[in-house]
């Protein structure tokens, strides 16, 4: 089972991705997480990527595309994967499509979480990351996943772990830049989504396109998504 999940930053894509990952027991491959891990470890890749990420720019395709295509070759991806945060533009979509064809692989589902730009921005600014587990969602502006309070501060609502913010989550200019990329229907992420929608149309509905309204609460969105996944 090979799945792509799309949604603007702040749409709950990571949270819903975790739900999909659990349902199908797939490795959840998040390009942003791979970059952040590399930055933390101080690898060459991390050093190269950091400046772009801090500005809210895309890391160049010549770094990102091989990084993801190599990751999909690893042993845990043998029976499928859930790819999140990639592709982010048409060039990446084409590169993925080509690599899959060459490997004799196909996409099963393309999930799109649909959310307007203003709502997405507010959600980003409230997001908190659990330092223990990236799949523990916390957001100070969303009641359903509001962190627990402890000693006048917030801790992870799932495990009580320490929470942090991402520098690029608190930087409005960077958020706007990321959204400019996502909502760009010519060459950006929405163009990449359209690329797969066109393939699906030409290909008798394969991959299956699943559009989910991202405006309700986390639970409602998960339910709608799981119902469509069948
Ligand atoms: P995310 O965690 O998905 O919001 O990603 C954080 C940052 O990593 C993005 O703002 C980009 O700078 C970089 N990044 C993640 N995925 C990609 C990608 N597919 N192509 C280029 N840069 C990416």
PDB file of C-alpha atoms and ligand atoms in Angstrom:
ATOM      1  CA  UNK A   1       0.000   0.000   0.000  1.00  0.00           C
ATOM      2  CA  UNK A   2       1.608   3.253  -1.171  1.00  0.00           C
ATOM      3  CA  UNK A   3      -0.030   6.469  -0.052  1.00  0.00           C
ATOM      4  CA  UNK A   4       0.628  10.183  -0.515  1.00  0.00           C
ATOM      5  CA  UNK A   5      -0.897  12.666   1.893  1.00  0.00           C
ATOM      6  CA  UNK A   6      -1.247  16.357   1.041  1.00  0.00           C
ATOM      7  CA  UNK A   7      -2.482  19.306   3.062  1.00  0.00           C
ATOM      8  CA  UNK A   8      -1.228  22.807   3.760  1.00  0.00           C
ATOM      9  CA  UNK A   9       0.985  23.318   6.800  1.00  0.00           C
ATOM     10  CA  UNK A  10      -1.496  23.610   9.636  1.00  0.00           C
ATOM     11  CA  UNK A  11      -4.211  21.414   8.108  1.00  0.00           C
ATOM     12  CA  UNK A  12      -3.612  18.555  10.529  1.00  0.00           C
ATOM     13  CA  UNK A  13      -1.855  16.536   7.865  1.00  0.00           C
ATOM     14  CA  UNK A  14       0.694  15.112  10.312  1.00  0.00           C
ATOM     15  CA  UNK A  15      -2.052  14.123  12.758  1.00  0.00           C
ATOM     16  CA  UNK A  16      -4.201  12.488  10.089  1.00  0.00           C
ATOM     17  CA  UNK A  17      -1.112  10.886   8.607  1.00  0.00           C
ATOM     18  CA  UNK A  18      -0.529   9.172  11.938  1.00  0.00           C
ATOM     19  CA  UNK A  19      -4.099   7.789  11.767  1.00  0.00           C
ATOM     20  CA  UNK A  20      -3.539   6.414   8.279  1.00  0.00           C
ATOM     21  CA  UNK A  21      -0.158   5.029   9.290  1.00  0.00           C
ATOM     22  CA  UNK A  22      -1.762   3.120  12.152  1.00  0.00           C
ATOM     23  CA  UNK A  23      -4.606   1.755  10.015  1.00  0.00           C
ATOM     24  CA  UNK A  24      -2.281   0.267   7.422  1.00  0.00           C
ATOM     25  CA  UNK A  25       0.787  -0.165   9.632  1.00  0.00           C
ATOM     26  CA  UNK A  26       3.022   1.695   7.210  1.00  0.00           C
ATOM     27  CA  UNK A  27       6.223   3.623   7.786  1.00  0.00           C
ATOM     28  CA  UNK A  28       5.268   7.304   7.980  1.00  0.00           C
ATOM     29  CA  UNK A  29       7.869   9.113   5.950  1.00  0.00           C
ATOM     30  CA  UNK A  30       7.854  12.853   6.527  1.00  0.00           C
ATOM     31  CA  UNK A  31      10.314  14.935   4.560  1.00  0.00           C
ATOM     32  CA  UNK A  32      10.292  17.728   7.163  1.00  0.00           C
ATOM     33  CA  UNK A  33      11.089  15.237   9.951  1.00  0.00           C
ATOM     34  CA  UNK A  34      13.984  13.749   7.989  1.00  0.00           C
ATOM     35  CA  UNK A  35      15.389  17.243   7.487  1.00  0.00           C
ATOM     36  CA  UNK A  36      14.998  18.150  11.158  1.00  0.00           C
ATOM     37  CA  UNK A  37      16.672  14.909  12.261  1.00  0.00           C
ATOM     38  CA  UNK A  38      19.598  15.684   9.985  1.00  0.00           C
ATOM     39  CA  UNK A  39      19.844  19.221  11.347  1.00  0.00           C
ATOM     40  CA  UNK A  40      19.813  17.892  14.918  1.00  0.00           C
ATOM     41  CA  UNK A  41      22.566  15.407  14.126  1.00  0.00           C
ATOM     42  CA  UNK A  42      24.598  18.028  12.274  1.00  0.00           C
ATOM     43  CA  UNK A  43      24.918  15.937   9.089  1.00  0.00           C
ATOM     44  CA  UNK A  44      26.060  17.472   5.806  1.00  0.00           C
ATOM     45  CA  UNK A  45      22.494  17.211   4.530  1.00  0.00           C
ATOM     46  CA  UNK A  46      21.206  18.984   7.638  1.00  0.00           C
ATOM     47  CA  UNK A  47      23.750  21.778   7.323  1.00  0.00           C
ATOM     48  CA  UNK A  48      22.817  22.314   3.679  1.00  0.00           C
ATOM     49  CA  UNK A  49      19.069  22.242   4.369  1.00  0.00           C
ATOM     50  CA  UNK A  50      18.918  24.417   7.492  1.00  0.00           C
ATOM     51  CA  UNK A  51      19.134  27.872   5.919  1.00  0.00           C
ATOM     52  CA  UNK A  52      16.306  27.077   3.490  1.00  0.00           C
ATOM     53  CA  UNK A  53      14.104  25.632   6.204  1.00  0.00           C
ATOM     54  CA  UNK A  54      14.661  28.572   8.561  1.00  0.00           C
ATOM     55  CA  UNK A  55      13.553  30.955   5.808  1.00  0.00           C
ATOM     56  CA  UNK A  56      10.505  28.871   4.942  1.00  0.00           C
ATOM     57  CA  UNK A  57      11.906  28.118   1.486  1.00  0.00           C
ATOM     58  CA  UNK A  58      11.875  24.699  -0.103  1.00  0.00           C
ATOM     59  CA  UNK A  59      15.129  22.801   0.149  1.00  0.00           C
ATOM     60  CA  UNK A  60      16.362  22.500  -3.461  1.00  0.00           C
ATOM     61  CA  UNK A  61      15.109  19.541  -5.465  1.00  0.00           C
ATOM     62  CA  UNK A  62      18.623  18.175  -6.072  1.00  0.00           C
ATOM     63  CA  UNK A  63      18.920  17.569  -2.312  1.00  0.00           C
ATOM     64  CA  UNK A  64      15.319  16.629  -1.528  1.00  0.00           C
ATOM     65  CA  UNK A  65      14.403  14.310  -4.395  1.00  0.00           C
ATOM     66  CA  UNK A  66      17.295  11.816  -3.939  1.00  0.00           C
ATOM     67  CA  UNK A  67      16.860  11.943  -0.159  1.00  0.00           C
ATOM     68  CA  UNK A  68      13.237  10.804  -0.436  1.00  0.00           C
ATOM     69  CA  UNK A  69      13.710   8.349  -3.287  1.00  0.00           C
ATOM     70  CA  UNK A  70      16.556   6.698  -1.324  1.00  0.00           C
ATOM     71  CA  UNK A  71      14.414   6.557   1.793  1.00  0.00           C
ATOM     72  CA  UNK A  72      11.710   4.685  -0.130  1.00  0.00           C
ATOM     73  CA  UNK A  73      14.293   2.029  -1.021  1.00  0.00           C
ATOM     74  CA  UNK A  74      14.938   1.139   2.616  1.00  0.00           C
ATOM     75  CA  UNK A  75      13.872  -2.232   3.972  1.00  0.00           C
ATOM     76  CA  UNK A  76      10.922  -0.981   6.044  1.00  0.00           C
ATOM     77  CA  UNK A  77       9.305   0.388   2.871  1.00  0.00           C
ATOM     78  CA  UNK A  78       9.178  -2.981   1.152  1.00  0.00           C
ATOM     79  CA  UNK A  79       5.477  -3.469   1.839  1.00  0.00           C
ATOM     80  CA  UNK A  80       4.459   0.117   1.322  1.00  0.00           C
ATOM     81  CA  UNK A  81       4.717   3.589   2.776  1.00  0.00           C
ATOM     82  CA  UNK A  82       2.899   6.744   3.648  1.00  0.00           C
ATOM     83  CA  UNK A  83       4.703   9.744   2.233  1.00  0.00           C
ATOM     84  CA  UNK A  84       4.028  13.112   3.832  1.00  0.00           C
ATOM     85  CA  UNK A  85       5.515  16.471   2.809  1.00  0.00           C
ATOM     86  CA  UNK A  86       6.746  15.204  -0.533  1.00  0.00           C
ATOM     87  CA  UNK A  87       6.135  15.981  -3.358  1.00  0.00           C
ATOM     88  CA  UNK A  88       5.874  19.705  -2.733  1.00  0.00           C
ATOM     89  CA  UNK A  89       6.005  20.886  -6.343  1.00  0.00           C
ATOM     90  CA  UNK A  90       5.431  19.584  -9.869  1.00  0.00           C
ATOM     91  CA  UNK A  91       9.084  18.693 -10.424  1.00  0.00           C
ATOM     92  CA  UNK A  92       9.070  16.475  -7.329  1.00  0.00           C
ATOM     93  CA  UNK A  93       5.757  14.934  -8.407  1.00  0.00           C
ATOM     94  CA  UNK A  94       7.207  14.052 -11.807  1.00  0.00           C
ATOM     95  CA  UNK A  95      10.385  12.641 -10.224  1.00  0.00           C
ATOM     96  CA  UNK A  96       8.345  10.467  -7.872  1.00  0.00           C
ATOM     97  CA  UNK A  97       6.049   9.276 -10.635  1.00  0.00           C
ATOM     98  CA  UNK A  98       9.061   8.364 -12.780  1.00  0.00           C
ATOM     99  CA  UNK A  99      10.878   6.578  -9.938  1.00  0.00           C
ATOM    100  CA  UNK A 100       7.767   4.572  -9.067  1.00  0.00           C
ATOM    101  CA  UNK A 101       7.255   3.510 -12.671  1.00  0.00           C
ATOM    102  CA  UNK A 102      10.905   2.475 -12.929  1.00  0.00           C
ATOM    103  CA  UNK A 103      10.588   0.422  -9.751  1.00  0.00           C
ATOM    104  CA  UNK A 104       7.348  -1.180 -10.971  1.00  0.00           C
ATOM    105  CA  UNK A 105       5.478   0.396  -8.067  1.00  0.00           C
ATOM    106  CA  UNK A 106       2.153   2.217  -8.051  1.00  0.00           C
ATOM    107  CA  UNK A 107       0.324   4.655  -5.837  1.00  0.00           C
ATOM    108  CA  UNK A 108      -2.835   3.355  -4.189  1.00  0.00           C
ATOM    109  CA  UNK A 109      -4.204   6.489  -2.543  1.00  0.00           C
ATOM    110  CA  UNK A 110      -3.623  10.208  -2.784  1.00  0.00           C
ATOM    111  CA  UNK A 111      -5.157  11.971   0.195  1.00  0.00           C
ATOM    112  CA  UNK A 112      -5.802  15.707   0.128  1.00  0.00           C
ATOM    113  CA  UNK A 113      -6.811  17.538   3.299  1.00  0.00           C
ATOM    114  CA  UNK A 114      -8.533  20.700   2.172  1.00  0.00           C
ATOM    115  CA  UNK A 115      -8.252  23.776   4.391  1.00  0.00           C
ATOM    116  CA  UNK A 116      -8.388  27.523   3.728  1.00  0.00           C
ATOM    117  CA  UNK A 117      -5.270  29.563   4.170  1.00  0.00           C
ATOM    118  CA  UNK A 118      -6.327  31.687   7.177  1.00  0.00           C
ATOM    119  CA  UNK A 119      -7.366  28.692   9.295  1.00  0.00           C
ATOM    120  CA  UNK A 120      -4.194  26.859   8.402  1.00  0.00           C
ATOM    121  CA  UNK A 121      -2.048  29.770   9.572  1.00  0.00           C
ATOM    122  CA  UNK A 122      -3.722  29.999  12.975  1.00  0.00           C
ATOM    123  CA  UNK A 123      -3.271  26.295  13.537  1.00  0.00           C
ATOM    124  CA  UNK A 124       0.438  26.428  12.760  1.00  0.00           C
ATOM    125  CA  UNK A 125       1.074  29.140  15.304  1.00  0.00           C
ATOM    126  CA  UNK A 126      -0.562  26.994  18.019  1.00  0.00           C
ATOM    127  CA  UNK A 127       1.308  23.812  17.193  1.00  0.00           C
ATOM    128  CA  UNK A 128       3.571  22.253  19.822  1.00  0.00           C
ATOM    129  CA  UNK A 129       5.931  19.343  19.208  1.00  0.00           C
ATOM    130  CA  UNK A 130       6.370  16.473  21.638  1.00  0.00           C
ATOM    131  CA  UNK A 131      10.088  15.912  22.018  1.00  0.00           C
ATOM    132  CA  UNK A 132       9.533  12.201  22.696  1.00  0.00           C
ATOM    133  CA  UNK A 133       7.195  11.259  19.861  1.00  0.00           C
ATOM    134  CA  UNK A 134       6.472  13.131  16.685  1.00  0.00           C
ATOM    135  CA  UNK A 135       3.098  11.361  16.394  1.00  0.00           C
ATOM    136  CA  UNK A 136       1.753  12.935  19.609  1.00  0.00           C
ATOM    137  CA  UNK A 137      -0.239  15.930  18.317  1.00  0.00           C
ATOM    138  CA  UNK A 138      -0.588  19.034  20.506  1.00  0.00           C
ATOM    139  CA  UNK A 139      -2.006  22.460  19.628  1.00  0.00           C
ATOM    140  CA  UNK A 140      -2.768  25.259  22.084  1.00  0.00           C
ATOM    141  CA  UNK A 141      -5.555  26.618  19.805  1.00  0.00           C
ATOM    142  CA  UNK A 142      -7.361  23.306  19.161  1.00  0.00           C
ATOM    143  CA  UNK A 143      -9.344  21.996  22.106  1.00  0.00           C
ATOM    144  CA  UNK A 144      -9.306  18.354  20.981  1.00  0.00           C
ATOM    145  CA  UNK A 145      -5.525  18.218  21.092  1.00  0.00           C
ATOM    146  CA  UNK A 146      -4.765  20.890  23.645  1.00  0.00           C
ATOM    147  CA  UNK A 147      -1.632  20.026  25.652  1.00  0.00           C
ATOM    148  CA  UNK A 148      -1.935  19.146  29.337  1.00  0.00           C
ATOM    149  CA  UNK A 149      -1.093  21.845  31.848  1.00  0.00           C
ATOM    150  CA  UNK A 150       1.662  21.309  34.367  1.00  0.00           C
ATOM    151  CA  UNK A 151       3.404  23.776  36.672  1.00  0.00           C
ATOM    152  CA  UNK A 152       1.899  26.712  34.792  1.00  0.00           C
ATOM    153  CA  UNK A 153       3.154  25.446  31.431  1.00  0.00           C
ATOM    154  CA  UNK A 154       2.190  22.874  28.829  1.00  0.00           C
ATOM    155  CA  UNK A 155       3.316  19.243  28.465  1.00  0.00           C
ATOM    156  CA  UNK A 156       2.403  16.609  25.873  1.00  0.00           C
ATOM    157  CA  UNK A 157      -1.252  15.551  26.262  1.00  0.00           C
ATOM    158  CA  UNK A 158      -0.372  11.956  25.345  1.00  0.00           C
ATOM    159  CA  UNK A 159       2.798  11.171  27.284  1.00  0.00           C
ATOM    160  CA  UNK A 160       3.470  14.196  29.502  1.00  0.00           C
ATOM    161  CA  UNK A 161       6.712  14.804  27.615  1.00  0.00           C
ATOM    162  CA  UNK A 162       8.347  18.148  27.054  1.00  0.00           C
ATOM    163  CA  UNK A 163       6.924  20.315  24.266  1.00  0.00           C
ATOM    164  CA  UNK A 164       8.693  22.678  21.957  1.00  0.00           C
ATOM    165  CA  UNK A 165       7.807  24.979  19.092  1.00  0.00           C
ATOM    166  CA  UNK A 166       9.469  24.922  15.730  1.00  0.00           C
ATOM    167  CA  UNK A 167      11.205  28.206  14.933  1.00  0.00           C
ATOM    168  CA  UNK A 168       9.597  28.237  11.494  1.00  0.00           C
ATOM    169  CA  UNK A 169       6.132  27.763  13.078  1.00  0.00           C
ATOM    170  CA  UNK A 170       6.369  31.085  14.931  1.00  0.00           C
ATOM    171  CA  UNK A 171       7.651  33.105  12.010  1.00  0.00           C
ATOM    172  CA  UNK A 172       4.745  34.646  10.121  1.00  0.00           C
ATOM    173  CA  UNK A 173       6.791  35.533   7.051  1.00  0.00           C
ATOM    174  CA  UNK A 174       8.026  31.944   6.833  1.00  0.00           C
ATOM    175  CA  UNK A 175       4.465  30.611   7.225  1.00  0.00           C
ATOM    176  CA  UNK A 176       3.277  32.873   4.429  1.00  0.00           C
ATOM    177  CA  UNK A 177       6.088  31.649   2.228  1.00  0.00           C
ATOM    178  CA  UNK A 178       5.237  28.005   2.934  1.00  0.00           C
ATOM    179  CA  UNK A 179       1.605  28.698   2.126  1.00  0.00           C
ATOM    180  CA  UNK A 180       2.568  30.547  -1.056  1.00  0.00           C
ATOM    181  CA  UNK A 181       4.257  27.313  -2.116  1.00  0.00           C
ATOM    182  CA  UNK A 182       1.380  25.056  -1.043  1.00  0.00           C
ATOM    183  CA  UNK A 183      -1.472  27.082  -2.556  1.00  0.00           C
ATOM    184  CA  UNK A 184       0.387  27.674  -5.839  1.00  0.00           C
ATOM    185  CA  UNK A 185      -1.736  25.916  -8.443  1.00  0.00           C
ATOM    186  CA  UNK A 186       0.764  26.529 -11.268  1.00  0.00           C
ATOM    187  CA  UNK A 187       3.969  24.831 -10.095  1.00  0.00           C
ATOM    188  CA  UNK A 188       3.572  24.415  -6.332  1.00  0.00           C
ATOM    189  CA  UNK A 189       2.015  21.761  -4.139  1.00  0.00           C
ATOM    190  CA  UNK A 190      -1.562  22.126  -5.360  1.00  0.00           C
ATOM    191  CA  UNK A 191      -0.168  21.712  -8.866  1.00  0.00           C
ATOM    192  CA  UNK A 192       1.483  18.474  -7.681  1.00  0.00           C
ATOM    193  CA  UNK A 193      -1.884  17.318  -6.292  1.00  0.00           C
ATOM    194  CA  UNK A 194      -3.485  18.132  -9.633  1.00  0.00           C
ATOM    195  CA  UNK A 195      -0.744  16.157 -11.381  1.00  0.00           C
ATOM    196  CA  UNK A 196      -1.850  13.003  -9.544  1.00  0.00           C
ATOM    197  CA  UNK A 197      -5.538  13.821 -10.029  1.00  0.00           C
ATOM    198  CA  UNK A 198      -4.902  13.950 -13.774  1.00  0.00           C
ATOM    199  CA  UNK A 199      -3.060  10.623 -13.662  1.00  0.00           C
ATOM    200  CA  UNK A 200      -5.951   9.129 -11.720  1.00  0.00           C
ATOM    201  CA  UNK A 201      -8.441  10.377 -14.304  1.00  0.00           C
ATOM    202  CA  UNK A 202      -6.430   8.983 -17.193  1.00  0.00           C
ATOM    203  CA  UNK A 203      -5.910   5.731 -15.356  1.00  0.00           C
ATOM    204  CA  UNK A 204      -9.470   4.727 -14.452  1.00  0.00           C
ATOM    205  CA  UNK A 205      -9.329   6.069 -10.895  1.00  0.00           C
ATOM    206  CA  UNK A 206      -5.929   4.704  -9.873  1.00  0.00           C
ATOM    207  CA  UNK A 207      -4.543   6.056  -7.613  1.00  0.00           C
ATOM    208  CA  UNK A 208      -7.761   6.693  -5.760  1.00  0.00           C
ATOM    209  CA  UNK A 209      -8.060  10.370  -4.858  1.00  0.00           C
ATOM    210  CA  UNK A 210      -9.461  11.067  -1.410  1.00  0.00           C
ATOM    211  CA  UNK A 211     -10.393  14.645  -0.586  1.00  0.00           C
ATOM    212  CA  UNK A 212     -11.233  15.399   3.035  1.00  0.00           C
ATOM    213  CA  UNK A 213     -12.527  18.659   4.477  1.00  0.00           C
ATOM    214  CA  UNK A 214      -9.950  19.709   7.093  1.00  0.00           C
ATOM    215  CA  UNK A 215     -12.121  22.331   8.845  1.00  0.00           C
ATOM    216  CA  UNK A 216     -13.828  20.183  11.534  1.00  0.00           C
ATOM    217  CA  UNK A 217     -12.061  18.795  14.612  1.00  0.00           C
ATOM    218  CA  UNK A 218      -9.378  16.142  14.466  1.00  0.00           C
ATOM    219  CA  UNK A 219     -11.782  13.313  15.297  1.00  0.00           C
ATOM    220  CA  UNK A 220     -14.325  14.263  12.627  1.00  0.00           C
ATOM    221  CA  UNK A 221     -11.630  14.588  10.003  1.00  0.00           C
ATOM    222  CA  UNK A 222     -10.162  11.182  10.969  1.00  0.00           C
ATOM    223  CA  UNK A 223     -13.589   9.563  10.786  1.00  0.00           C
ATOM    224  CA  UNK A 224     -14.291  11.039   7.358  1.00  0.00           C
ATOM    225  CA  UNK A 225     -10.875   9.968   6.167  1.00  0.00           C
ATOM    226  CA  UNK A 226     -11.116   6.415   7.489  1.00  0.00           C
ATOM    227  CA  UNK A 227     -14.606   6.035   5.993  1.00  0.00           C
ATOM    228  CA  UNK A 228     -13.264   7.032   2.583  1.00  0.00           C
ATOM    229  CA  UNK A 229     -10.273   4.738   2.898  1.00  0.00           C
ATOM    230  CA  UNK A 230     -12.748   1.888   3.371  1.00  0.00           C
TER     231      UNK A 230
HETATM  232  P1  LIG B   1       7.399  20.400   7.121  1.00  0.00           P
HETATM  233  O1  LIG B   1       7.762  19.743   8.410  1.00  0.00           O
HETATM  234  O2  LIG B   1       6.750  19.464   6.161  1.00  0.00           O
HETATM  235  O3  LIG B   1       6.624  21.665   7.314  1.00  0.00           O
HETATM  236  O4  LIG B   1       8.781  20.819   6.442  1.00  0.00           O
HETATM  237  C1  LIG B   1       9.628  21.762   7.042  1.00  0.00           C
HETATM  238  C2  LIG B   1      10.529  22.372   5.997  1.00  0.00           C
HETATM  239  O5  LIG B   1      11.354  21.364   5.406  1.00  0.00           O
HETATM  240  C3  LIG B   1       9.827  23.026   4.820  1.00  0.00           C
HETATM  241  O6  LIG B   1       9.385  24.345   5.097  1.00  0.00           O
HETATM  242  C4  LIG B   1      10.927  23.001   3.766  1.00  0.00           C
HETATM  243  O7  LIG B   1      11.888  23.995   4.012  1.00  0.00           O
HETATM  244  C5  LIG B   1      11.569  21.652   4.026  1.00  0.00           C
HETATM  245  N1  LIG B   1      10.907  20.602   3.221  1.00  0.00           N
HETATM  246  C6  LIG B   1      10.085  19.608   3.667  1.00  0.00           C
HETATM  247  N2  LIG B   1       9.644  18.865   2.653  1.00  0.00           N
HETATM  248  C7  LIG B   1      10.197  19.370   1.539  1.00  0.00           C
HETATM  249  C8  LIG B   1      10.123  19.049   0.158  1.00  0.00           C
HETATM  250  N3  LIG B   1       9.365  18.047  -0.288  1.00  0.00           N
HETATM  251  N4  LIG B   1      10.837  19.802  -0.713  1.00  0.00           N
HETATM  252  C9  LIG B   1      11.597  20.825  -0.301  1.00  0.00           C
HETATM  253  N5  LIG B   1      11.704  21.195   0.988  1.00  0.00           N
HETATM  254  C10 LIG B   1      11.006  20.491   1.892  1.00  0.00           C
END
